Short mmCIF file of C-alpha atoms in Angstrom, two decimals:
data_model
loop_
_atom_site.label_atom_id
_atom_site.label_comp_id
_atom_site.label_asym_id
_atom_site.label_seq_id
_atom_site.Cartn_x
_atom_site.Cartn_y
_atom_site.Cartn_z
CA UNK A 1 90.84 63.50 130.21
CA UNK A 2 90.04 67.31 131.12
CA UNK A 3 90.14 69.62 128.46
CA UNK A 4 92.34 72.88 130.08
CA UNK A 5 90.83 76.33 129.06
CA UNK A 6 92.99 76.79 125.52
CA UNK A 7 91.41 73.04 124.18
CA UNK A 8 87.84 74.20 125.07
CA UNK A 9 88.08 77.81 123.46
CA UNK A 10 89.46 75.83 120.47
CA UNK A 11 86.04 73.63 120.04
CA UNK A 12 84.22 77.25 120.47
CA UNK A 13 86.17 78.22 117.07
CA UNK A 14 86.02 75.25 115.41
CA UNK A 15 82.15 75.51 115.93
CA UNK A 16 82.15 79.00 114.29
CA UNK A 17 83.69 77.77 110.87
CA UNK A 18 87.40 77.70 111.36
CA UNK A 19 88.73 75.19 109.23
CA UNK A 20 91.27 72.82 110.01
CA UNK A 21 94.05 71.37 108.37
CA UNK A 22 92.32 68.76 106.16
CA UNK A 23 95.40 68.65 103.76
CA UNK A 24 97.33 66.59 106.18
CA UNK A 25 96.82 63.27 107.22
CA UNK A 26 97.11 63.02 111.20
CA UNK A 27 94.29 64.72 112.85
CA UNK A 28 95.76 68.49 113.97
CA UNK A 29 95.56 68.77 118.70
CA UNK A 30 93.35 71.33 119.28
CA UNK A 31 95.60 72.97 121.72
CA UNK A 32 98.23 72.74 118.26
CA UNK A 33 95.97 74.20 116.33
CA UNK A 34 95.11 77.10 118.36
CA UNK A 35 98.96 77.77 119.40
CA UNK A 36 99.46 77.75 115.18
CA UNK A 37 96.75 80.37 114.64
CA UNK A 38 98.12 82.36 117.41
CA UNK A 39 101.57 81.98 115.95
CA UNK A 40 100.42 83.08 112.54
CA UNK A 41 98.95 86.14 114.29
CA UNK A 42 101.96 87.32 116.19
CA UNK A 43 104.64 86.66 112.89
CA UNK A 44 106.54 89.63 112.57
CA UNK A 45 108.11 88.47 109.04
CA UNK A 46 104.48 87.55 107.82
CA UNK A 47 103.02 91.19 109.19
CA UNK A 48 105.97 92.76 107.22
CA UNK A 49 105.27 90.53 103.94
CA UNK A 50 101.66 91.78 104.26
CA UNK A 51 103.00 95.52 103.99
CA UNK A 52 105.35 94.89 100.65
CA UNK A 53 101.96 92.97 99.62
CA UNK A 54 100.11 96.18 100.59
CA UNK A 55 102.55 98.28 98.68
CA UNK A 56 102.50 96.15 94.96
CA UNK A 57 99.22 97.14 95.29
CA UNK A 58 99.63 100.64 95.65
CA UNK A 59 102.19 100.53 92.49
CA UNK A 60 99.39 99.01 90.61
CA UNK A 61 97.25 101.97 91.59
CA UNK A 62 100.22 104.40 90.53
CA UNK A 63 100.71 102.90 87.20
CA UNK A 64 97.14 103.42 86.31
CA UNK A 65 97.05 106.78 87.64
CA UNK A 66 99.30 107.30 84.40
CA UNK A 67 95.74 107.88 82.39
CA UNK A 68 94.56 109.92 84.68
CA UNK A 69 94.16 113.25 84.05
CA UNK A 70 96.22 116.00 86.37
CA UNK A 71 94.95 119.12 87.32
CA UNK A 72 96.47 121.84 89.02
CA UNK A 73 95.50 125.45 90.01
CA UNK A 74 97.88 128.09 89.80
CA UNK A 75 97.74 131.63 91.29
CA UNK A 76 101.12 134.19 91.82
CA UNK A 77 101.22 137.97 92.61
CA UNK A 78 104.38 139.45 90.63
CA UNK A 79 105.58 143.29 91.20
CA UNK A 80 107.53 144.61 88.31
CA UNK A 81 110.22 147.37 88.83
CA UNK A 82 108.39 149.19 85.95
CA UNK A 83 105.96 148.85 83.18
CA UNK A 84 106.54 147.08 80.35
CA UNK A 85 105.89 149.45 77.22
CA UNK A 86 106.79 150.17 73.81
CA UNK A 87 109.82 152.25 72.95
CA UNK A 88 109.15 156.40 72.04
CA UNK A 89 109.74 155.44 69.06
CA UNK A 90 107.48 153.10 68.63
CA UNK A 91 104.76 155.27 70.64
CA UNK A 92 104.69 158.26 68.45
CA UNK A 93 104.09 156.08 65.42
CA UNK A 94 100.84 154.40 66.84
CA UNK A 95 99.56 157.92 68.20
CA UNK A 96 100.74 159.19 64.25
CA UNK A 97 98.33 156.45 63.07
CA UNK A 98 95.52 156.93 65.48
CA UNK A 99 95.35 160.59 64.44
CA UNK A 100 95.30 159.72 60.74
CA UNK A 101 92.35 157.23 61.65
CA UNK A 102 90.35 159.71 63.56
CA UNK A 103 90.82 162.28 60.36
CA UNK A 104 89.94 159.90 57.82
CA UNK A 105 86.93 158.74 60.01
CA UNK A 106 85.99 162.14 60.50
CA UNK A 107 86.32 163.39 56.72
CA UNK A 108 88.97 166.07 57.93
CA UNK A 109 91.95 166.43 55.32
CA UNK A 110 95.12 164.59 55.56
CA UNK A 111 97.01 168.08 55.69
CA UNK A 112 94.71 169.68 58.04
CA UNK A 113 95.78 170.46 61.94
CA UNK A 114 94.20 167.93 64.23
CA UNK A 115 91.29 168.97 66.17
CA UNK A 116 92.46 170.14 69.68
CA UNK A 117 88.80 168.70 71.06
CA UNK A 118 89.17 165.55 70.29
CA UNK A 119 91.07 163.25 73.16
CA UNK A 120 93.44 160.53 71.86
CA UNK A 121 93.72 157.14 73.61
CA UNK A 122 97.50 156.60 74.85
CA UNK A 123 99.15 153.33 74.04
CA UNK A 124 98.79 150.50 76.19
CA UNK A 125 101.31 148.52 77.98
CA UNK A 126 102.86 145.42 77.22
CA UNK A 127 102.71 144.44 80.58
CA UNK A 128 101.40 146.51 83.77
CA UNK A 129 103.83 146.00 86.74
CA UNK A 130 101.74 144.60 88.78
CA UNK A 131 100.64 141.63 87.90
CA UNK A 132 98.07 139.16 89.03
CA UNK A 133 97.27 135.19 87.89
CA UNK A 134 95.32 133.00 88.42
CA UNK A 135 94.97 130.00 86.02
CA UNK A 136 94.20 126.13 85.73
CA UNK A 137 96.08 123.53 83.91
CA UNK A 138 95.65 120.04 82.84
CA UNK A 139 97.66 117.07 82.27
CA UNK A 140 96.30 114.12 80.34
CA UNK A 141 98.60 111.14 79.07
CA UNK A 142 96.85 109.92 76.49
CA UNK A 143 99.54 106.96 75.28
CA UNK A 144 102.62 105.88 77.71
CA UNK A 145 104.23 103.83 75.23
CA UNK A 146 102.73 100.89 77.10
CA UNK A 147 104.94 102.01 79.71
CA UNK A 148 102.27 101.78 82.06
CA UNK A 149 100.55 98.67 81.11
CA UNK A 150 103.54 96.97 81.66
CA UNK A 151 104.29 98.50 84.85
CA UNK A 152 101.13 97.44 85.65
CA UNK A 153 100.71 93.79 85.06
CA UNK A 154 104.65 93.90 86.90
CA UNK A 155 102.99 95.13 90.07
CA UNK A 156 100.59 92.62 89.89
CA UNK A 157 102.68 89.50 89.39
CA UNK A 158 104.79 90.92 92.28
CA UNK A 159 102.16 91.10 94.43
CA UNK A 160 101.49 87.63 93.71
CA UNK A 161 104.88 86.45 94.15
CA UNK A 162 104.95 88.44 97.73
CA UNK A 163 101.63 86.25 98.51
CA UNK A 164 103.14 82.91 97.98
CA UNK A 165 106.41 84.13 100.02
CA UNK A 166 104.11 84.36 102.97
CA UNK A 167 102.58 81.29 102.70
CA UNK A 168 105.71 79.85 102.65
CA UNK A 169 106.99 81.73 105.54
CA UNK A 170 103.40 80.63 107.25
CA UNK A 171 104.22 77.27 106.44
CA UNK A 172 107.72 77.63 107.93
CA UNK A 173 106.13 79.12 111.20
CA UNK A 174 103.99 76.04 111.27
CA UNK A 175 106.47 73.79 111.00
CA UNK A 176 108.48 75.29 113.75
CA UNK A 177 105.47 74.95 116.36
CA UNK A 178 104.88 71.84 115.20
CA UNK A 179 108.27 70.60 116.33
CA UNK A 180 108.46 72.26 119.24
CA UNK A 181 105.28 70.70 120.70
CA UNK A 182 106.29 67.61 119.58
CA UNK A 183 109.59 67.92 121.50
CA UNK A 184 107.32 68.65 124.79
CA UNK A 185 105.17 65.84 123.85
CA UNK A 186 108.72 63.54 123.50
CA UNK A 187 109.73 65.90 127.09
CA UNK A 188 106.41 64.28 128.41
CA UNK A 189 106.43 60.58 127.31
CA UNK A 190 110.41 60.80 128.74
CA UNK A 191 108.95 62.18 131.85
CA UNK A 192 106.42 58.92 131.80
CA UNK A 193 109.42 56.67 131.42
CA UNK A 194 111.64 58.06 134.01
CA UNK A 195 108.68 57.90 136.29
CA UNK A 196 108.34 54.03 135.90
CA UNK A 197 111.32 53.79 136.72
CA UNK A 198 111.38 55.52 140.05
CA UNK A 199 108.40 53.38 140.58
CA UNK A 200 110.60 50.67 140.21
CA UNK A 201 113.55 51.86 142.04
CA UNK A 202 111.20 52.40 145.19
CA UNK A 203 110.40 48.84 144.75
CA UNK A 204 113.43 47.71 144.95
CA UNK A 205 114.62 50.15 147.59
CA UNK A 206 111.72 48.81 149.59
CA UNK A 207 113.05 44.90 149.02
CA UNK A 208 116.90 45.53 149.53
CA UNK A 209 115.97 47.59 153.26
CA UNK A 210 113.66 44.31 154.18
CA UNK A 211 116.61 42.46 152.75
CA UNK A 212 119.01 44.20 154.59
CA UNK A 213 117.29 43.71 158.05
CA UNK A 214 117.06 40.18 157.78
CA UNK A 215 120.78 40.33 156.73
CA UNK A 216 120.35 38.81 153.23
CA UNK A 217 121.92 41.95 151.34
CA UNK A 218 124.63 44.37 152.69
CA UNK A 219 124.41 47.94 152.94
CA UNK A 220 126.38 48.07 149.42
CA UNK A 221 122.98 46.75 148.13
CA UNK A 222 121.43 50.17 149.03
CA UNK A 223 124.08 52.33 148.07
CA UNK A 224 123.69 51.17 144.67
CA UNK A 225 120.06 51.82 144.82
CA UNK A 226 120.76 54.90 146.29
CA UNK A 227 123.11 55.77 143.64
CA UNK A 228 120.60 54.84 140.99
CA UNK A 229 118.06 57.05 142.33
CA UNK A 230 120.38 59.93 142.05
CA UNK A 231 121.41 59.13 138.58
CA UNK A 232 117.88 59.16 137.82
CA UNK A 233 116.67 62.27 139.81
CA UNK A 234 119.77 64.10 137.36
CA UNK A 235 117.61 62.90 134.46
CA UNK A 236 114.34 63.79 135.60
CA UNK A 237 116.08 67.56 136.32
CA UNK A 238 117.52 67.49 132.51
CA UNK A 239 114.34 66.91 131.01
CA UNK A 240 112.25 69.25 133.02
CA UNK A 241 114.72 71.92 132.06
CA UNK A 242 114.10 71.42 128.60
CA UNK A 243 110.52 70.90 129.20
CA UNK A 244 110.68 75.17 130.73
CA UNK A 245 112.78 75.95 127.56
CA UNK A 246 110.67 74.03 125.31
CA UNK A 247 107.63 76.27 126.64
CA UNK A 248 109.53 79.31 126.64
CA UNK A 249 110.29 78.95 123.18
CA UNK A 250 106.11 78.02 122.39
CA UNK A 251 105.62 81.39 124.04
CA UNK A 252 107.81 83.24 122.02
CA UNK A 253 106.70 81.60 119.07
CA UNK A 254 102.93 82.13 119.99
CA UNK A 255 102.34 84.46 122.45
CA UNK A 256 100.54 82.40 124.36
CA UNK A 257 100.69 82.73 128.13
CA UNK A 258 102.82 80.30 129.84
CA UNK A 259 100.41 78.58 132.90
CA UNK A 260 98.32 77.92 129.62
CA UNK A 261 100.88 76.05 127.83
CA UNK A 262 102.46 74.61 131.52
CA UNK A 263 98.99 72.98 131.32
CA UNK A 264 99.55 71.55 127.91
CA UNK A 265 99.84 67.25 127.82
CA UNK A 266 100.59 66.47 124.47
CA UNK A 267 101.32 63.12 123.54
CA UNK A 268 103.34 61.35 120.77
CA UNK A 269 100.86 58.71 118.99
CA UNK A 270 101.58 56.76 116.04
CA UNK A 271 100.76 58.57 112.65
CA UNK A 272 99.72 56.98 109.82
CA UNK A 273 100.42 58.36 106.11
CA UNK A 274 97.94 58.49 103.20
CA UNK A 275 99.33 58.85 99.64
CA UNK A 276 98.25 62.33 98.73
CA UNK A 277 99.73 63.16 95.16
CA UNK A 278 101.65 66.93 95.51
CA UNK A 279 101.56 70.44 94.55
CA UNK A 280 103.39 72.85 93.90
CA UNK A 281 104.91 74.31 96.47
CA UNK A 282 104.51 78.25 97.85
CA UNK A 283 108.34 79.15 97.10
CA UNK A 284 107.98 77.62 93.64
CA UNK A 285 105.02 79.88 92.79
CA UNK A 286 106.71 83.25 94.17
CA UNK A 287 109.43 82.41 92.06
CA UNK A 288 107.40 81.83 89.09
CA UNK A 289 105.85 85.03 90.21
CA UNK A 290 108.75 87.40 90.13
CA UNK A 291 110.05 85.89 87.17
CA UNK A 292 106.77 86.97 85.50
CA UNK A 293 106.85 90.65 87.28
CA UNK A 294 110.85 91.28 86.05
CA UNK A 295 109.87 90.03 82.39
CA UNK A 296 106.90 92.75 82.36
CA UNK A 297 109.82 94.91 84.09
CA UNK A 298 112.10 94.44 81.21
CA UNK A 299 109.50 95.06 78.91
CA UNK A 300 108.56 98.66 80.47
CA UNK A 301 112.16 99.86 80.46
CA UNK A 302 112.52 98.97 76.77
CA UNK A 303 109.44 100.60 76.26
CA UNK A 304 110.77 103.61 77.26
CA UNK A 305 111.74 104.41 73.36
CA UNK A 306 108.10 104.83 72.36
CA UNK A 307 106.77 107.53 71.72
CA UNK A 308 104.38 109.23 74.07
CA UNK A 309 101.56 111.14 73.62
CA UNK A 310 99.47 113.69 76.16
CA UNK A 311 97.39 116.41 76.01
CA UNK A 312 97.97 119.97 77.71
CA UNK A 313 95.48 122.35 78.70
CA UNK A 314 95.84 125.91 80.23
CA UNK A 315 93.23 128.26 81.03
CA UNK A 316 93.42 131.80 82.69
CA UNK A 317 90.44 133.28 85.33
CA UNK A 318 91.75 136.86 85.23
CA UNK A 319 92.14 138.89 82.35
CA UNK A 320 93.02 142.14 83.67
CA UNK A 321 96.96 141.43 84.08
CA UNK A 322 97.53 139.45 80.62
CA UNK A 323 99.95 140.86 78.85
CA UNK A 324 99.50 141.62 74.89
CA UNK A 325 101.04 138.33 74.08
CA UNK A 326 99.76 136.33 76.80
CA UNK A 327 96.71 133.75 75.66
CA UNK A 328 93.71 133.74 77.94
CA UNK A 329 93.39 130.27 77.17
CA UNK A 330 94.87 127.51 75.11
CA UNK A 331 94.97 123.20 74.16
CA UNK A 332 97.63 121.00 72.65
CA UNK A 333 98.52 117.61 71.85
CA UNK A 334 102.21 116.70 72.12
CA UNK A 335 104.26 113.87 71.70
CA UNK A 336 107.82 113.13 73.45
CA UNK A 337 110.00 110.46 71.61
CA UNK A 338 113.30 109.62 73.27
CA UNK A 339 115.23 108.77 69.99
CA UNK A 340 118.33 107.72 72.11
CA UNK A 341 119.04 107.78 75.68
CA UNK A 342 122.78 106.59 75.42
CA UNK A 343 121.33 103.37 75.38
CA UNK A 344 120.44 103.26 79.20
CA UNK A 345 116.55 101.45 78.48
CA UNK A 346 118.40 98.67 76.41
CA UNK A 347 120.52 98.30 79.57
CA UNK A 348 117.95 98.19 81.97
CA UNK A 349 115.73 96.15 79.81
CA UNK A 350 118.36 93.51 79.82
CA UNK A 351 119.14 93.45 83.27
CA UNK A 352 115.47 92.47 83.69
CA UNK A 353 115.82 89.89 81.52
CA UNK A 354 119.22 88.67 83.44
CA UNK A 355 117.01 89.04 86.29
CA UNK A 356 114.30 86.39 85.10
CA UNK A 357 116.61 84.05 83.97
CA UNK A 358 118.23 83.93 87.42
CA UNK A 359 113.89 83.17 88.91
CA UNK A 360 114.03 80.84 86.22
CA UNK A 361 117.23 79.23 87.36
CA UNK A 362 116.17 79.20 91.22
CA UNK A 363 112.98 77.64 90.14
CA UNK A 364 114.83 75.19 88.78
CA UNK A 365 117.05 74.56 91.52
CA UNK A 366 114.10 74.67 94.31
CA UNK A 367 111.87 71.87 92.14
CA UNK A 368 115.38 69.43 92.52
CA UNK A 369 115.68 70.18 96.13
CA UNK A 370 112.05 69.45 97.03
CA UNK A 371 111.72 66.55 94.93
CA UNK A 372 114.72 65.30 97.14
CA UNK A 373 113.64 66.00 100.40
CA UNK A 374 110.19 64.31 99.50
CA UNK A 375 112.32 61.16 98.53
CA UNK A 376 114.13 61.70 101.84
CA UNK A 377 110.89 62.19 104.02
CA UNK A 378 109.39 59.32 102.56
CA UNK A 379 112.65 57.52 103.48
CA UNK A 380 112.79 58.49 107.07
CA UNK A 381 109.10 57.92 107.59
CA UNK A 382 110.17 53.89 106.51
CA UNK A 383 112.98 54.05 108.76
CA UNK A 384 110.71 55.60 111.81
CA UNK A 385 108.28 52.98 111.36
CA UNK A 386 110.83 50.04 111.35
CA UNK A 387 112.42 51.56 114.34
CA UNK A 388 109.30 51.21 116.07
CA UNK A 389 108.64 48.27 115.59
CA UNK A 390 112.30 47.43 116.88
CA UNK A 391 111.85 49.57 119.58
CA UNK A 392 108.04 47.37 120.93
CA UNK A 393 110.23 44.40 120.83
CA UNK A 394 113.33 45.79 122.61
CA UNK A 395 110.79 46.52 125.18
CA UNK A 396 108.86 42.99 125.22
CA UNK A 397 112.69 41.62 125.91
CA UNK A 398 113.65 43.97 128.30
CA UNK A 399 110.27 43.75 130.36
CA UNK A 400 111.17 40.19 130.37
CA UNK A 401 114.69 40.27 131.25
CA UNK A 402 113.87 42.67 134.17
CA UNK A 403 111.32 40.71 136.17
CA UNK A 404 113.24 37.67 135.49
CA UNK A 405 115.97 39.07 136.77
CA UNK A 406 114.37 40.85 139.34
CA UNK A 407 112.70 37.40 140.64
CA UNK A 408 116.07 36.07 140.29
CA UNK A 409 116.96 38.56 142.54
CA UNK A 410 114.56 38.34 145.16
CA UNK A 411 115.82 34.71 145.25
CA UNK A 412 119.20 35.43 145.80
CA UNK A 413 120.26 34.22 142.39
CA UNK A 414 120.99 37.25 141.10
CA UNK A 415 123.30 40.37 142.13
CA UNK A 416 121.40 43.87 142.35
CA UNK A 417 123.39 45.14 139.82
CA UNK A 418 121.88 43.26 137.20
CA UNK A 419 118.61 44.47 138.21
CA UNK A 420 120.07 47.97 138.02
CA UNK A 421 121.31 47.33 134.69
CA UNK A 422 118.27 45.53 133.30
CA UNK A 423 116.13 48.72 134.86
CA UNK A 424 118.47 51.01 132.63
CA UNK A 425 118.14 48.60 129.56
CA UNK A 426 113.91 48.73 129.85
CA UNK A 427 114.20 52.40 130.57
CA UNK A 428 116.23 53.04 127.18
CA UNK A 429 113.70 50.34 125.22
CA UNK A 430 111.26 52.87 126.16
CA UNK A 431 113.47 55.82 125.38
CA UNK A 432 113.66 54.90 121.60
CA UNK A 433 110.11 53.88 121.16
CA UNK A 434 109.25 57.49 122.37
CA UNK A 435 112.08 58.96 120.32
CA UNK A 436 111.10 56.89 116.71
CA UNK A 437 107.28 58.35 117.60
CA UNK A 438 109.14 61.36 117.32
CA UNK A 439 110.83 60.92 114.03
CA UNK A 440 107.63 59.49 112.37
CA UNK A 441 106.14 62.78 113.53
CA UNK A 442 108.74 64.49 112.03
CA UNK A 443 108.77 62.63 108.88
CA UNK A 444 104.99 62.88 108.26
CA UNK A 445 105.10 66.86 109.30
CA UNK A 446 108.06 67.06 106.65
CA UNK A 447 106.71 65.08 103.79
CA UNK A 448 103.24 67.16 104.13
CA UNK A 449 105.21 70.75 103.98
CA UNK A 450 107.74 69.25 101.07
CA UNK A 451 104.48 67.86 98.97
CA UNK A 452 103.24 71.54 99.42
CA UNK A 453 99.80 69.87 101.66
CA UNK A 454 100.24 72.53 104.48
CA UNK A 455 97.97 75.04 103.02
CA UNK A 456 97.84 77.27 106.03
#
């Protein structure tokens, strides 16, 4: 057998470490293997799980951000329509006082005039009209109520619940490949059958013309052969059909090219099945998963009603535009307690918790289904092998029927129609062998993926 180009570059990666599928218990095609990689590549829904998986773990990031602190620089140029000052009022009293201070620091007498030399400060203002900031403040949660902790260890149980959805939805892309290249393999071995029997229909078209000539049959003999070999060119046209759709499919699935997987022989070959105990399965564990991530969830919302503590700090780089009452710099602790919200984090919280019980529900419900379809798997793999072993001896007795029949034939004991019709009985004996290969395929591929054994 020649190895086409996709089988060869497949030893060239096995070589380099890529592991197979040693969970099952047929031995994986090469070709199969590669199309599967190249499948998993291409998946749309698994390239799109990978970005929700992507984004958990940028809400993990988020909720510890919480703790950090938050700085921010601040600068602003206001114009005023007009200084801010005291009222006259207000102004001749602290120009009264400054002139009493000057006198008593001067020794000159309360009732004395006030020295004319002697310049007086004028008041300032409150705030000059033009004014000029710039200033840093920080941010620093120092206790979220264990708002973010919780948020936290949510993210993180969703992002393990998104990672077992795609290895489910790997193992469902597997599955799907699988099948289809074991329908071209059944396309093939159907191809194999139908060709035996054109072998066999030239054989007898051969005999009847010889017969014909020497006037032992008439020329109703060769219609019917003729007939026959239309019957069976009709068959040989339905299955090469589905043999182009069956590769157009593998190329949609894949991405492979198609004269690569036009070259493709796959055959169906009798599988045997080792008891392997189970595991859980990748659907059960990203339900188990989210039901974690929404109980952390409900936690965090009731959380909500603790009290919060952060620190605030604000400093100012210019001076010069401060007003009197403005601090150049100041720090503060602070705590924020939402005593009641109209009840709206109780609400959430239990929502959550509805939530979980539903993932624990579904959990449930999934373990019952798969331990079902493993009983059913195990049951079809039974009924595969029994029908094989019907199917070897339906062909043993219609092998025999046909060459005695056909020697009957040849010796003018029998018609040519019961050649015909023991050609069509070997050619469906062969049929159903091919087709029970098929289901024990089938069976095995299904019992794997139900006892979770894929591990793709």
């Amino acid at each position: 057998m020649i190895l086409n180009p996709l089988k060869i570059s497949l030893l060239c990666i096995l070589l380099a470490g890529l592991a197979p599928l040693t969970s099952m218990a047929q031995q994986i095609d090469p070709a199969l293997e590669i199309l599967i990689q190249k499948g998993l590549e291409k998946s749309r829904s698994i390239n799109i799980n990978q970005l929700n998986v992507e984004q958990a773990q940028v809400d993990q990031k988020l909720a510890k951000a919480v703790f950090f602190p938050k700085i921010t620089l601040n600068g602003s140029y206001t114009r005023l329509n007009d200084d801010i000052t005291f009222d006259d009022d207000t102004q001749n009293l602290l120009m009264a006082t400054q002139r009493l201070l000057i006198k008593e620091a001067s020794g000159i007498p309360f009732n004395a005039a006030f020295p004319v030399n002697i310049p007086l400060q004028e008041v300032d203002n409150l705030q000059d009209k033009n004014i000029l900031k710039s200033s840093v403040d920080i941010d620093w949660v120092l206790f979220s109520g264990f708002e973010a902790s919780n948020a936290l260890k949510a993210a993180k149980h969703k992002e393990a619940s998104l990672n077992y959805a795609g290895m489910a939805e790997k193992d469902r892309i597997v599955l799907n490949i699988i099948e289809t290249y074991d329908k071209l393999a059944l396309v093939n071995a159907s191809e194999q059958v139908l060709a035996a029997s054109e072998d066999y229909l030239r054989d007898q078209e051969h005999f009847v013309k010889k017969a014909i000539e020497n006037g032992l049959e008439t020329p109703i003999s060769r219609k019917k052969i003729e007939l026959a070999q239309q019957q069976l060119a009709a068959r040989q046209l339905e299955y090469s059909q589905n043999k182009t759709l069956l590769i157009e499919v593998l190329q949609q699935l894949t991405g492979e090219e198609k004269e690569i997987l036009k070259s493709l022989n796959p055959d169906l070959t009798d599988l045997p099945l080792e008891e392997i105990a189970p595991e859980k399965r990748s659907e059960v564990k990203a339900l188990e998963e989210a039901e974690k991530a929404t109980t952390y969830k409900a936690k965090m919302e009731r959380n909500h009603r603790i009290p919060k503590i952060a620190l605030k700090g604000h400093y100012e780089f210019l001076e010069d535009d401060l007003s009197l009452f403005d601090p150049q710099w100041y720090a503060a602790v602070g705590i924020k307690w939402n005593l009641f919200d109209g009840g709206q984090s109780r609400l959430k919280s239990l929502k959550s918790k509805l939530e979980a019980e539903k993932y624990r529900e579904q959990i449930g419900e999934a373990e019952e289904l798969i331990a079902l379809s493993i009983v059913k798997a195990e049951l079809s793999y039974e009924a595969s092998l029994q029908n094989s072993r019907i199917a070897q001896k339906e062909i043993e007795l219609a092998q025999a029927t046909f060459e005695l029949v056909n020697k009957q034939h040849k010796n003018d004991l029998a018609s040519i129609t019961e050649v015909l019709d023991a050609l069509k009985d070997l050619e469906r004996a062969n049929f159903q062998l091919q087709e029970s290969y098929f289901s024990q395929r089938r069976a095995v591929t299904t019992l794997m993926h139900s006892k979770g054994l894929l591990n793709y």
